[in-house]
XYZ file of C-alpha atoms in Angstrom:
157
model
C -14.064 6.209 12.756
C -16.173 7.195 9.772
C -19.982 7.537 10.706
C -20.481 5.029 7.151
C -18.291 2.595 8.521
C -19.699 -0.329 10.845
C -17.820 -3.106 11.916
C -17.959 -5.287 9.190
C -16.734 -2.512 6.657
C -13.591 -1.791 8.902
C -13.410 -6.078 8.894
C -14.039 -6.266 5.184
C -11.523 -3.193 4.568
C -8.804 -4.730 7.221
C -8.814 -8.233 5.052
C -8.759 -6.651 1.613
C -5.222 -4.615 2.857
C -4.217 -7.390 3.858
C -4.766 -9.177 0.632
C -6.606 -7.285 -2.040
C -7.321 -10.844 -4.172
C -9.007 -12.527 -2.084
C -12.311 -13.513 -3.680
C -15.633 -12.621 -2.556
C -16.444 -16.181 -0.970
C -13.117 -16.303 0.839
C -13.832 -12.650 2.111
C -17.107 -13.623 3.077
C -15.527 -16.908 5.186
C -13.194 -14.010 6.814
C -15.541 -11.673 8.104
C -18.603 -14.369 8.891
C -21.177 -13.249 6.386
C -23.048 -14.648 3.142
C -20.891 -13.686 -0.183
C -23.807 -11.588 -1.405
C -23.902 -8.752 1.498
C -20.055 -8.929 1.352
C -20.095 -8.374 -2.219
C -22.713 -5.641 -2.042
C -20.332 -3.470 0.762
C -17.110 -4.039 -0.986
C -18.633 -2.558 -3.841
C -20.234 0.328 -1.737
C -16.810 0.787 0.051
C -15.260 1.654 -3.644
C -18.217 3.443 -4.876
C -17.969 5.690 -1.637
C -14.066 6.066 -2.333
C -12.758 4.009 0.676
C -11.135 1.460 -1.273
C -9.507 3.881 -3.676
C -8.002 0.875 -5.943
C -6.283 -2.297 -5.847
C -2.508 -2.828 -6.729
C 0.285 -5.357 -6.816
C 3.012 -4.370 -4.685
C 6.046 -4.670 -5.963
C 9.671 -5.644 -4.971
C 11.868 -2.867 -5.453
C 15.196 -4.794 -5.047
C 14.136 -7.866 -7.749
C 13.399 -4.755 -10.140
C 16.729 -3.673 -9.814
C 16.108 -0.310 -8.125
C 18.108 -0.838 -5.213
C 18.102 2.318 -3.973
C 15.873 4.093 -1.753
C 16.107 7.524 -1.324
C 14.462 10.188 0.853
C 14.842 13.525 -0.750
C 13.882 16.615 0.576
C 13.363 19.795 -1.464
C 12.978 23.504 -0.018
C 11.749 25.656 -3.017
C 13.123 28.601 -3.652
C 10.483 30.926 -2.776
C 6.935 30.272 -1.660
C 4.633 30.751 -4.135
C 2.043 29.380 -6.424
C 3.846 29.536 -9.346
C 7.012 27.730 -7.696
C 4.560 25.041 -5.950
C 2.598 24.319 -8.965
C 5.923 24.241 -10.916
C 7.339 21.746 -8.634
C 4.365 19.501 -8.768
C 3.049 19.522 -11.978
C 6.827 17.866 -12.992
C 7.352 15.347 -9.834
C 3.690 13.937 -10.796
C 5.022 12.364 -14.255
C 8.558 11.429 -12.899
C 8.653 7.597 -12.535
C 11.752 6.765 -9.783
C 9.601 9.128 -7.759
C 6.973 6.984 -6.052
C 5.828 9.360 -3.124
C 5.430 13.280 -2.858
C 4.471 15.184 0.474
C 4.265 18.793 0.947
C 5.343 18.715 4.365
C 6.179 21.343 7.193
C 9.376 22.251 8.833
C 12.692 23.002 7.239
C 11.524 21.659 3.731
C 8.547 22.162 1.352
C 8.313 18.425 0.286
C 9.858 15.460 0.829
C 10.070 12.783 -2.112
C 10.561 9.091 -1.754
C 12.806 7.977 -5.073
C 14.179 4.669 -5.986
C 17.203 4.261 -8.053
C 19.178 1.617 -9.557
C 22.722 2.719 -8.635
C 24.473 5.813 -6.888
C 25.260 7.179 -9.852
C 22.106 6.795 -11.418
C 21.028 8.755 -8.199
C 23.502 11.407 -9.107
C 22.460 11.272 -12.660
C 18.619 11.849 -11.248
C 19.325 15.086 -9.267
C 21.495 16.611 -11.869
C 19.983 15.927 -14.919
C 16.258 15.997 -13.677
C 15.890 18.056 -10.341
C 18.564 20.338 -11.286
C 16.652 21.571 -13.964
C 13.832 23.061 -12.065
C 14.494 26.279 -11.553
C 11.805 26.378 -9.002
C 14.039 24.418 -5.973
C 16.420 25.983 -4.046
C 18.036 23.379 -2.154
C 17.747 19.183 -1.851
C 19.214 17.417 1.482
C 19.340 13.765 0.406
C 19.136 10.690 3.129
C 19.741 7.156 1.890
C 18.044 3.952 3.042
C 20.217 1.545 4.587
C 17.457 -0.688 5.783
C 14.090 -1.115 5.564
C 11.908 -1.660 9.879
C 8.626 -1.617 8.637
C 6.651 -1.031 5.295
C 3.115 -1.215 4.906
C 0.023 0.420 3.017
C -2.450 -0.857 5.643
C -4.769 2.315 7.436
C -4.979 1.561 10.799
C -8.666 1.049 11.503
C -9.635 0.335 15.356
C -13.376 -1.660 15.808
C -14.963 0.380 18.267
């Protein structure tokens, strides 16, 4: 636990992930305090950076984009160039939602939705296989979805 968090911070931060519109008086009811001291931490909380923003989580599948892919991507060679290459273009790519630079047998692994296999296929050729910076892709489709959530786990100690 973070030495600036105390128990009603993790509280305050565990009912905002679990609904980031909640008002202040119904966040206040949650965590048993007056509206003004909650309203004075949740500000803190984002002026600190804890609460980095607030967003609406959207459906993939009512958007159309059906397809969830988990793409991983071995660059070519390891270097700066190459790495900032790679990164600099997967920032302003919309279908992909999620970058890691990650260990192992790959340098990143991307999370990409798509509309259709094809559009898939379209993706890889037409926008990954221009980078001259990858050397190899090893693609895994989603065929169901166990758990998804963008809640930290925070413990009250």
């Amino acid at each position: 636990m973070d030495e600036h968090l105390d128990r009603i911070d993790i509280l305050i931060l565990r009912e905002l992930q679990k609904d980031a519109k909640l008002t202040v008086k119904e966040l206040a009811a949650k965590v048993n305090l007056s509206p003004s001291p909650v309203f004075e931490r949740q500000k803190r909380l984002e002026k600190e950076g804890f609460i980095r923003k607030y967003v609406a989580v959207v459906d993939p599948i009512r958007t159309g984009n059906g397809i969830m892919v988990l793409c991983n991507v071995r660059l070519k060679h390891h270097s700066k160039e190459f790495s900032r290459q790679f990164t600099s273009v997967i920032a302003d790519i919309d279908e992909v939602v999620e970058c890691f630079n990650t260990s192992g047998d790959y340098d990143y692994q991307l999370k990409i939705y798509a509309r259709s296999m094809q559009d898939y296929q379209e993706f890889v050729l037409g926008t990954l296989g221009d980078l001259d910076c990858i050397g190899s892709l090893h693609s895994i489709f989603v065929i169901g979805e166990v758990k998804n959530t963008f809640a930290v786990p925070m413990k009250l100690y």
